[in-house]
PDB file of C-alpha atoms in Angstrom:
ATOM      1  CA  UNK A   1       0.000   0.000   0.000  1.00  0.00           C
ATOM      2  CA  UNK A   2       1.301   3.183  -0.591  1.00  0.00           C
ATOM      3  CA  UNK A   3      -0.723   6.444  -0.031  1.00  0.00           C
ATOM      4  CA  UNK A   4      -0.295  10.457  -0.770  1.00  0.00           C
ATOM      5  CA  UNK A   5      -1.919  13.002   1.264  1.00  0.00           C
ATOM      6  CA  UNK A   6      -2.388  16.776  -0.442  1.00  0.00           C
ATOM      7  CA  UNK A   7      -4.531  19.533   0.988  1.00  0.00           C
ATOM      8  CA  UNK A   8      -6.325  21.832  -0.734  1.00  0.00           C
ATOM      9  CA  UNK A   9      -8.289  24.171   0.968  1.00  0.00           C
ATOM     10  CA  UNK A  10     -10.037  22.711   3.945  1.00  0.00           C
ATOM     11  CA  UNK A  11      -9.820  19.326   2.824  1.00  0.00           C
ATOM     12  CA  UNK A  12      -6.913  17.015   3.600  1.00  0.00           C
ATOM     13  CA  UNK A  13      -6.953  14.561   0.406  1.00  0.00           C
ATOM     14  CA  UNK A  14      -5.789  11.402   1.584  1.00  0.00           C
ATOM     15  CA  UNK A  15      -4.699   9.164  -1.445  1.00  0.00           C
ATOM     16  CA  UNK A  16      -4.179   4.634  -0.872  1.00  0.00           C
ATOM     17  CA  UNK A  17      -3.372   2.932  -3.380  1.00  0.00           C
ATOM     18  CA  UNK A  18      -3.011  -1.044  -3.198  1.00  0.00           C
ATOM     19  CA  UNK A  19      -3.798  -3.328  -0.511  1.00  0.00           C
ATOM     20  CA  UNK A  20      -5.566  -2.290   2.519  1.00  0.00           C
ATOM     21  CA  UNK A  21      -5.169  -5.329   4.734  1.00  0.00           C
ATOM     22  CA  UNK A  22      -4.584  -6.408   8.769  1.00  0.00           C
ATOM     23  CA  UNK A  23      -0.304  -5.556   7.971  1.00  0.00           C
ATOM     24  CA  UNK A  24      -0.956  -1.932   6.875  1.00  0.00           C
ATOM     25  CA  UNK A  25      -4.580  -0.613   8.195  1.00  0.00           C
ATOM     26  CA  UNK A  26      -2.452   0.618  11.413  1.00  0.00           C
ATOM     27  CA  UNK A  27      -0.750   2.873   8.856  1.00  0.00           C
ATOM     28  CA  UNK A  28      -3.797   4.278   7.442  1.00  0.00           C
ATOM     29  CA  UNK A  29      -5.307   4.322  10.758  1.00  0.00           C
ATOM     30  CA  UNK A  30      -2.564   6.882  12.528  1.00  0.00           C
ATOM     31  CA  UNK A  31      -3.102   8.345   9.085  1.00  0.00           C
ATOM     32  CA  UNK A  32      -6.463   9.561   9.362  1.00  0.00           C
ATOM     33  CA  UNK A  33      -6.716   9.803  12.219  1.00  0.00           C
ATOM     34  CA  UNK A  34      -3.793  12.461  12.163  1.00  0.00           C
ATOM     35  CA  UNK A  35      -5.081  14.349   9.447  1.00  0.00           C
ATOM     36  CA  UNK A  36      -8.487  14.665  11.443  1.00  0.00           C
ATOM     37  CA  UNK A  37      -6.553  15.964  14.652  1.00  0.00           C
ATOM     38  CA  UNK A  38      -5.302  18.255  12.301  1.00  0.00           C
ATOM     39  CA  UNK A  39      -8.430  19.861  12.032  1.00  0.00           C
ATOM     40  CA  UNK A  40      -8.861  19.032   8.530  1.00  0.00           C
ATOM     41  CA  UNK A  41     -12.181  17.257   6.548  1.00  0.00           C
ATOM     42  CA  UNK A  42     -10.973  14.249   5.469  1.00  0.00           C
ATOM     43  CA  UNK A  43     -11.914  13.019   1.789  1.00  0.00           C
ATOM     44  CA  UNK A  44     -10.361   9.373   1.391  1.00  0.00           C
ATOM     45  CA  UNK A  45      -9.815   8.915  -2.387  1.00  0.00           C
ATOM     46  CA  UNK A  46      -9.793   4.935  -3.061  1.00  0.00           C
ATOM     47  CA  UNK A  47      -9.876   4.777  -6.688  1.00  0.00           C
ATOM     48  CA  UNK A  48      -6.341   3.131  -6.388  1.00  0.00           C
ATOM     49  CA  UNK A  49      -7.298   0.516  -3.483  1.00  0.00           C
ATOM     50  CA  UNK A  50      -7.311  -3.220  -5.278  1.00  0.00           C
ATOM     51  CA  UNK A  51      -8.020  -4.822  -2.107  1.00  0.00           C
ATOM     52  CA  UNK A  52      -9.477  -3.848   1.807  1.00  0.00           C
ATOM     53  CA  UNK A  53      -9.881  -6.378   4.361  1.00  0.00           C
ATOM     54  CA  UNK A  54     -12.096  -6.032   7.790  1.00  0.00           C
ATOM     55  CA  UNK A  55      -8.904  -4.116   9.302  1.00  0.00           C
ATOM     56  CA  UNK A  56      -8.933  -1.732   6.699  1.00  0.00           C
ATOM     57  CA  UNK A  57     -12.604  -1.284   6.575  1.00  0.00           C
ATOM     58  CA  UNK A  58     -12.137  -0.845  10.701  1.00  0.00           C
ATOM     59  CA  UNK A  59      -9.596   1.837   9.969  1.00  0.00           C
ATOM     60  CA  UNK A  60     -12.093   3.772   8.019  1.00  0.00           C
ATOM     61  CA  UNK A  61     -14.881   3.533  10.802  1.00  0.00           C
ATOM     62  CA  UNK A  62     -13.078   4.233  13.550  1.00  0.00           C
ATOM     63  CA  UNK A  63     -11.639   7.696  11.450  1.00  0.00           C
ATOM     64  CA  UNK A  64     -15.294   8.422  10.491  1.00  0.00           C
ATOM     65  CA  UNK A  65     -16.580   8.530  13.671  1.00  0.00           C
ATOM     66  CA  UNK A  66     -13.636  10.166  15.145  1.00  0.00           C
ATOM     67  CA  UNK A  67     -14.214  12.920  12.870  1.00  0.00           C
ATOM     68  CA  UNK A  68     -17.954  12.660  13.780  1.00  0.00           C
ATOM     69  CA  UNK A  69     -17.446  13.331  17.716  1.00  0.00           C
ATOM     70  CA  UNK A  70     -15.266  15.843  16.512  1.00  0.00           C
ATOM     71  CA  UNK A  71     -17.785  17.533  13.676  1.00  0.00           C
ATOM     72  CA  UNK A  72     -15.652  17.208  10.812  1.00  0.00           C
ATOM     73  CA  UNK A  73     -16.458  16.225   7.637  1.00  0.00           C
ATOM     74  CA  UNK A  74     -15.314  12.710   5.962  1.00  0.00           C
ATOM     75  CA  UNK A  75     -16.185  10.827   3.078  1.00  0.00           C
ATOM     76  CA  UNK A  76     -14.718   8.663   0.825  1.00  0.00           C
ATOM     77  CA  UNK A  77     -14.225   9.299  -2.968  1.00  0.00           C
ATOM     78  CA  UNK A  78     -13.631   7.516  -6.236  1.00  0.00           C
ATOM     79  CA  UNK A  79     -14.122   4.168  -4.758  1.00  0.00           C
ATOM     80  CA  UNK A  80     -12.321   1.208  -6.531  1.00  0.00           C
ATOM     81  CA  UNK A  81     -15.230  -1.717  -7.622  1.00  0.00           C
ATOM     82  CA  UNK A  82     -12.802  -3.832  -5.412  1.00  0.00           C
ATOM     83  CA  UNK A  83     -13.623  -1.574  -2.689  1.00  0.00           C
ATOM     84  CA  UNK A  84     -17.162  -0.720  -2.934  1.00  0.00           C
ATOM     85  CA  UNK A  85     -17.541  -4.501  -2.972  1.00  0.00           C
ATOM     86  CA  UNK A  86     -16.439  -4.923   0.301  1.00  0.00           C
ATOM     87  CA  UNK A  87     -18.100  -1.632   1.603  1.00  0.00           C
ATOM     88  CA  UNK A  88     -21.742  -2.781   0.406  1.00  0.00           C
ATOM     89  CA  UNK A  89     -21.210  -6.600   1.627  1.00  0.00           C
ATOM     90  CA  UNK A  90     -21.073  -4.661   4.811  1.00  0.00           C
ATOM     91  CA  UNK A  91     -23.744  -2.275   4.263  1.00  0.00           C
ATOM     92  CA  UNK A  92     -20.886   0.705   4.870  1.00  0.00           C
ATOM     93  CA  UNK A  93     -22.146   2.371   1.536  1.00  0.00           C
ATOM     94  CA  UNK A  94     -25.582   3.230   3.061  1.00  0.00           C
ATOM     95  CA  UNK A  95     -23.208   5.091   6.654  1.00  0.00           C
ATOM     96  CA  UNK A  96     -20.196   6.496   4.452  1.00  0.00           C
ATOM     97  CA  UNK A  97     -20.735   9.459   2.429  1.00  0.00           C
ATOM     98  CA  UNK A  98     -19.169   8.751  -0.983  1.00  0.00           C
ATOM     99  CA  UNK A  99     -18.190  10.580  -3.955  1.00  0.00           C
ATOM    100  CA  UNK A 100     -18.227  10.313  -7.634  1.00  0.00           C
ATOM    101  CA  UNK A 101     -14.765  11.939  -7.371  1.00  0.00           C
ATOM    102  CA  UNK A 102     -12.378  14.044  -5.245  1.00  0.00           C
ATOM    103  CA  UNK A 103     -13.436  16.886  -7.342  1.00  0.00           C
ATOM    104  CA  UNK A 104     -17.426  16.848  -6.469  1.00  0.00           C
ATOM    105  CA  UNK A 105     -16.417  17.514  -3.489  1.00  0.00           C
ATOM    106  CA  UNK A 106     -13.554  20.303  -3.500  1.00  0.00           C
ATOM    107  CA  UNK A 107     -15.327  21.835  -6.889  1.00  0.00           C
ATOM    108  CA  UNK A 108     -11.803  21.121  -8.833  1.00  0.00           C
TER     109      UNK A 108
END
């Protein structure tokens, strides 16, 4: 897994690409959940994610409802079919707020 995070505006842009599994969701947990400390919304863009196991999916829970207690926005954005598989299995489409794109959200 490799990731890229960019900020534009208010929005911290957090880019994963690859695997998503129980060795590297701690990585993209302290991620998240570092950008949300931060202050920033949090758009997760996932259109490079091939794979997510139930510790990645965890990772993006517990950052969404970190940033809930906290009343910042995140969402998730270009979502890999891979990914979206996974969410929906686990009904996580109908609680996550997703996006066509990282640019229906910042308006780029």
């Amino acid at each position: 897994m490799a990731y890229k995070v960019r900020n534009t505006g208010d929005y911290a842009i957090v880019e994963l690409t690859g695997d998503v599994d129980l060795e590297r969701s701690p990585d993209v947990r302290k991620l998240l959940l570092e950008q949300i400390g931060a202050g920033h919304a949090v758009i997760v863009d996932l259109s490079g994610v091939s794979y997510i196991d139930s510790s990645g999916v965890a990772s993006l829970v517990e950052a969404f409802q970190n940033a809930r207690k906290r009343g910042s926005d995140f969402s998730l954005a270009s979502v890999s079919a891979a990914a979206m598989r996974v969410l929906e299995l686990a009904r996580l489409d109908k609680i996550f707020t997703i996006h066509a794109s990282v640019d229906a959200v910042t308006g780029g």
